[in-house]
Tab-separated table of C-alpha atoms in Angstrom:
chain	number	residue	atom	x	y	z
Y	103	LYS	CA	71.624	-28.732	-76.237
Y	104	GLN	CA	75.295	-28.852	-77.059
Y	105	GLU	CA	77.343	-27.369	-74.375
Y	106	VAL	CA	81.176	-25.735	-74.419
Y	107	THR	CA	83.763	-25.927	-71.547
Y	108	GLN	CA	87.111	-24.056	-71.487
Y	109	ILE	CA	89.789	-25.080	-69.056
Y	110	PRO	CA	91.216	-23.276	-67.587
Y	111	ALA	CA	89.554	-20.108	-66.913
Y	112	ALA	CA	92.655	-18.529	-66.199
Y	113	LEU	CA	96.129	-18.597	-67.306
Y	114	SER	CA	99.207	-16.977	-66.074
Y	115	VAL	CA	103.021	-17.529	-67.451
Y	116	PRO	CA	106.103	-16.222	-68.166
Y	117	GLU	CA	107.187	-15.070	-71.602
Y	118	GLY	CA	108.337	-17.539	-73.960
Y	119	GLU	CA	106.811	-20.679	-72.754
Y	120	ASN	CA	104.391	-23.042	-74.796
Y	121	LEU	CA	101.802	-23.398	-73.776
Y	122	VAL	CA	98.097	-25.413	-74.145
Y	123	LEU	CA	94.871	-23.960	-73.631
Y	124	ASN	CA	92.182	-26.605	-73.903
Y	125	CYS	CA	87.821	-26.379	-74.925
Y	126	SER	CA	85.743	-29.728	-74.875
Y	127	PHE	CA	82.155	-29.623	-76.523
Y	128	THR	CA	79.424	-32.350	-75.517
Y	129	ASP	CA	78.093	-32.837	-78.911
Y	130	SER	CA	80.552	-33.947	-81.565
Y	131	ALA	CA	77.451	-33.912	-84.773
Y	132	ILE	CA	79.938	-30.541	-85.193
Y	133	TYR	CA	80.770	-29.020	-88.118
Y	134	ASN	CA	83.138	-26.801	-87.791
Y	135	LEU	CA	85.242	-24.717	-84.352
Y	136	GLN	CA	87.268	-21.683	-84.100
Y	137	TRP	CA	88.997	-19.899	-81.483
Y	138	PHE	CA	89.119	-16.003	-81.223
Y	139	ARG	CA	90.810	-14.018	-79.537
Y	140	GLN	CA	89.263	-11.268	-77.254
Y	141	ASP	CA	91.104	-7.809	-76.268
Y	142	PRO	CA	89.305	-5.825	-73.174
Y	143	GLY	CA	87.425	-4.175	-74.467
Y	144	LYS	CA	87.249	-4.901	-77.994
Y	145	GLY	CA	84.783	-7.626	-80.423
Y	146	LEU	CA	87.117	-11.036	-81.459
Y	147	THR	CA	88.609	-11.952	-83.832
Y	148	SER	CA	89.211	-15.089	-85.399
Y	149	LEU	CA	92.337	-17.449	-85.168
Y	150	LEU	CA	91.781	-20.479	-86.207
Y	151	LEU	CA	88.774	-22.435	-88.436
Y	152	ILE	CA	88.965	-26.112	-88.008
Y	153	GLN	CA	86.090	-28.056	-90.480
Y	154	SER	CA	84.913	-31.295	-88.759
Y	155	SER	CA	86.864	-33.640	-91.514
Y	156	GLN	CA	90.490	-31.566	-90.405
Y	157	ARG	CA	92.589	-32.588	-87.789
Y	158	GLU	CA	94.437	-29.702	-86.883
Y	159	GLN	CA	95.658	-25.783	-88.561
Y	160	THR	CA	98.189	-23.387	-87.847
Y	161	SER	CA	99.106	-19.907	-87.966
Y	162	GLY	CA	102.663	-18.989	-87.324
Y	163	ARG	CA	102.699	-19.245	-83.621
Y	164	LEU	CA	99.082	-20.905	-82.936
Y	165	ASN	CA	98.028	-24.342	-83.847
Y	166	ALA	CA	94.847	-25.996	-83.054
Y	167	SER	CA	93.691	-29.611	-82.604
Y	168	LEU	CA	90.327	-31.707	-83.250
Y	169	ASP	CA	89.559	-34.403	-81.754
Y	170	LYS	CA	86.054	-34.645	-82.979
Y	171	SER	CA	85.089	-38.316	-81.799
Y	172	SER	CA	86.317	-37.465	-78.153
Y	173	GLY	CA	84.143	-33.917	-77.530
Y	174	ARG	CA	87.784	-32.043	-77.618
Y	175	SER	CA	90.046	-29.311	-79.035
Y	176	THR	CA	93.244	-27.670	-77.667
Y	177	LEU	CA	95.000	-24.822	-78.926
Y	178	TYR	CA	98.574	-24.935	-78.422
Y	179	ILE	CA	101.078	-21.112	-78.299
Y	180	ALA	CA	104.190	-21.662	-78.943
Y	181	ALA	CA	107.452	-18.965	-77.721
Y	182	SER	CA	104.819	-16.768	-76.279
Y	183	GLN	CA	105.035	-13.783	-75.223
Y	184	PRO	CA	103.290	-10.022	-73.789
Y	185	GLY	CA	101.546	-9.561	-76.422
Y	186	ASP	CA	99.369	-12.645	-76.185
Y	187	SER	CA	96.983	-11.449	-73.968
Y	188	ALA	CA	93.845	-11.745	-73.588
Y	189	THR	CA	91.129	-14.371	-73.533
Y	190	TYR	CA	90.628	-17.273	-75.438
Y	191	LEU	CA	87.442	-18.339	-76.653
Y	192	CYS	CA	86.314	-21.594	-78.162
Y	193	ALA	CA	83.295	-21.511	-80.851
Y	194	VAL	CA	81.349	-24.457	-82.379
Y	195	GLU	CA	79.381	-24.338	-85.359
Y	196	GLU	CA	77.192	-27.063	-86.162
Y	197	THR	CA	75.052	-27.054	-89.628
Y	198	SER	CA	76.770	-24.997	-91.978
Y	199	GLY	CA	75.103	-21.680	-91.263
Y	200	SER	CA	74.051	-22.307	-88.047
Y	201	ARG	CA	75.081	-19.785	-84.814
Y	202	LEU	CA	78.019	-21.012	-82.872
Y	203	THR	CA	77.761	-21.591	-79.313
Y	204	PHE	CA	80.882	-21.047	-77.276
Y	205	GLY	CA	82.762	-21.495	-73.791
Y	206	GLU	CA	83.619	-18.942	-71.301
Y	207	GLY	CA	87.035	-18.337	-72.162
Y	208	THR	CA	90.150	-19.419	-71.200
Y	209	GLN	CA	91.787	-15.447	-69.655
Y	210	LEU	CA	95.650	-15.203	-70.107
Y	211	THR	CA	98.673	-13.833	-68.673
Y	212	VAL	CA	102.091	-13.536	-70.402
Y	213	ASN	CA	104.377	-11.684	-68.360
Y	214	PRO	CA	107.414	-9.782	-69.602
D	246	ASP	CA	87.045	-2.788	-96.150
D	247	ALA	CA	85.864	-0.550	-93.140
D	248	GLY	CA	85.208	-4.414	-90.791
D	249	VAL	CA	81.372	-4.611	-88.957
D	250	ILE	CA	80.399	-1.621	-88.052
D	251	GLN	CA	78.133	-1.079	-84.710
D	252	SER	CA	75.953	2.177	-83.401
D	253	PRO	CA	76.771	3.620	-80.915
D	254	ARG	CA	79.850	2.528	-78.851
D	255	HIS	CA	77.790	3.190	-75.217
D	256	GLU	CA	75.230	4.067	-74.199
D	257	VAL	CA	73.718	4.321	-70.771
D	258	THR	CA	69.854	5.000	-69.898
D	259	GLU	CA	67.521	4.764	-67.720
D	260	MET	CA	65.270	1.586	-66.725
D	261	GLY	CA	61.841	1.941	-69.313
D	262	GLN	CA	63.820	3.949	-72.206
D	263	GLU	CA	63.874	2.721	-75.543
D	264	VAL	CA	67.583	1.551	-76.755
D	265	THR	CA	67.936	1.552	-79.971
D	266	LEU	CA	70.938	-0.666	-81.427
D	267	ARG	CA	72.860	-0.896	-84.714
D	268	CYS	CA	74.880	-2.558	-87.316
D	269	LYS	CA	76.299	-2.655	-90.700
D	270	PRO	CA	77.633	-5.824	-91.949
D	271	ILE	CA	80.572	-6.080	-94.195
D	272	SER	CA	80.046	-5.476	-97.435
D	273	GLY	CA	78.676	-8.924	-99.498
D	274	HIS	CA	78.753	-10.669	-96.491
D	275	ASP	CA	74.972	-12.775	-96.128
D	276	TYR	CA	74.522	-14.155	-92.319
D	277	LEU	CA	74.401	-12.083	-89.657
D	278	PHE	CA	73.888	-12.890	-85.712
D	279	TRP	CA	73.459	-10.643	-82.799
D	280	TYR	CA	75.184	-11.278	-79.977
D	281	ARG	CA	74.787	-10.628	-75.998
D	282	GLN	CA	78.048	-10.882	-73.496
D	283	THR	CA	77.588	-10.891	-70.178
D	284	MET	CA	80.063	-12.062	-66.778
D	285	MET	CA	77.354	-14.508	-65.902
D	286	ARG	CA	75.979	-15.928	-68.632
D	287	GLY	CA	79.379	-15.643	-71.032
D	288	LEU	CA	78.309	-14.945	-74.755
D	289	GLU	CA	75.231	-15.859	-76.327
D	290	LEU	CA	73.498	-16.055	-79.812
D	291	LEU	CA	70.458	-13.468	-79.706
D	292	ILE	CA	69.435	-13.646	-82.824
D	293	TYR	CA	70.470	-14.454	-86.697
D	294	PHE	CA	69.450	-13.439	-90.397
D	295	ASN	CA	70.555	-14.677	-93.449
D	296	ASN	CA	69.792	-12.508	-96.510
D	297	ASN	CA	67.928	-10.354	-94.350
D	298	VAL	CA	65.727	-13.571	-93.115
D	299	PRO	CA	65.731	-13.799	-89.198
D	300	ILE	CA	66.170	-17.507	-89.327
D	301	ASP	CA	67.083	-18.382	-85.968
D	302	ASP	CA	65.409	-15.920	-82.717
D	303	SER	CA	65.247	-18.437	-80.236
D	304	GLY	CA	68.305	-16.625	-78.110
D	305	MET	CA	66.099	-13.544	-77.667
D	306	PRO	CA	64.765	-13.130	-73.740
D	307	GLU	CA	61.845	-11.933	-74.481
D	308	ASP	CA	59.104	-9.793	-76.056
D	309	ARG	CA	60.791	-7.251	-75.314
D	310	PHE	CA	63.942	-7.221	-77.721
D	311	SER	CA	62.828	-7.181	-81.251
D	312	ALA	CA	65.858	-7.414	-83.842
D	313	LYS	CA	65.234	-6.449	-87.334
D	314	MET	CA	67.034	-6.582	-91.114
D	315	PRO	CA	64.953	-4.318	-93.956
D	316	ASN	CA	68.259	-4.723	-96.241
D	317	ALA	CA	71.449	-5.651	-96.478
D	318	SER	CA	73.589	-3.855	-95.344
D	319	PHE	CA	71.936	-2.471	-91.822
D	320	SER	CA	70.313	-3.629	-88.377
D	321	THR	CA	68.719	-2.772	-85.357
D	322	LEU	CA	68.777	-4.530	-82.223
D	323	LYS	CA	65.605	-2.415	-79.589
D	324	ILE	CA	64.993	-2.912	-76.607
D	325	GLN	CA	61.536	-1.524	-74.808
D	326	PRO	CA	61.736	-1.134	-72.130
D	327	SER	CA	65.158	-1.763	-71.843
D	328	GLU	CA	65.584	-2.709	-67.833
D	329	PRO	CA	69.052	-2.844	-65.920
D	330	ARG	CA	69.458	-6.926	-66.549
D	331	ASP	CA	70.219	-5.740	-70.062
D	332	SER	CA	73.120	-4.056	-69.436
D	333	ALA	CA	76.203	-6.197	-71.294
D	334	VAL	CA	77.937	-5.534	-74.384
D	335	TYR	CA	76.101	-6.585	-77.697
D	336	PHE	CA	78.230	-7.817	-80.384
D	337	CYS	CA	77.230	-7.665	-84.386
D	338	ALA	CA	78.886	-10.308	-86.397
D	339	SER	CA	78.654	-11.282	-90.030
D	340	ARG	CA	80.254	-14.202	-92.673
D	341	ARG	CA	79.324	-14.947	-96.137
D	342	SER	CA	77.353	-17.806	-96.848
D	343	SER	CA	80.620	-20.486	-97.455
D	344	GLY	CA	80.736	-23.014	-94.540
D	345	LYS	CA	84.382	-22.154	-94.452
D	346	GLU	CA	84.157	-18.340	-93.387
D	347	THR	CA	84.545	-17.219	-90.407
D	348	GLN	CA	82.358	-15.335	-88.398
D	349	TYR	CA	83.407	-11.214	-88.561
D	350	PHE	CA	82.638	-9.304	-85.356
D	351	GLY	CA	82.190	-5.622	-84.877
D	352	PRO	CA	83.168	-3.632	-81.850
D	353	GLY	CA	80.127	-4.316	-79.225
D	354	THR	CA	77.709	-1.311	-78.467
D	355	ARG	CA	78.697	-1.027	-74.228
D	356	LEU	CA	74.845	-1.215	-72.943
D	357	LEU	CA	74.430	0.408	-69.279
D	358	VAL	CA	70.874	0.089	-67.859
D	359	LEU	CA	70.078	2.734	-64.742
């Protein structure tokens, strides 16, 4: 059974800092890995999707990497802003069209 | 597009009552997912449909839970009878068939069973 773990569970940084969120998964036979953002009381918003054949994806200040063989992904946020404060969730899809298995999330607070 | 629509947004009910949650997926999406989110267990998949057919319901906690998708634009998740431990936020999500597509989540229904 696939298990997804995220470290740290919570992170507080001053505005402007670059930061890294970590995600690990137990079964490397994945189809893709996705990073989501969840604001309090809201649904999830997709940030980046990395196919299993890819090594990284970038969107603005966000960069996600994938090392399938070691079962790890990182989400890099450059020049953090207070508006980046949210919970970040990592999820893996094992086969096309199948379930997403989510990590517990990292709660990020960026202080002005 | 309006995105995934869920109703109600909040539901408070008493133990033993029937609860029905509703979801309208994004038009053209042929996968629909129901998730439950709690502090203790995080985000868990309950069931998902492809072209209105249930594909995997292994996450449905017990017989008190049932889900239907009578057509491509509507799905329900029913709990009967409800129990306090069912209190959670229930999310519906949809996506297209392409494996390169992400899932789009609705705003969720916050359920409290007293």
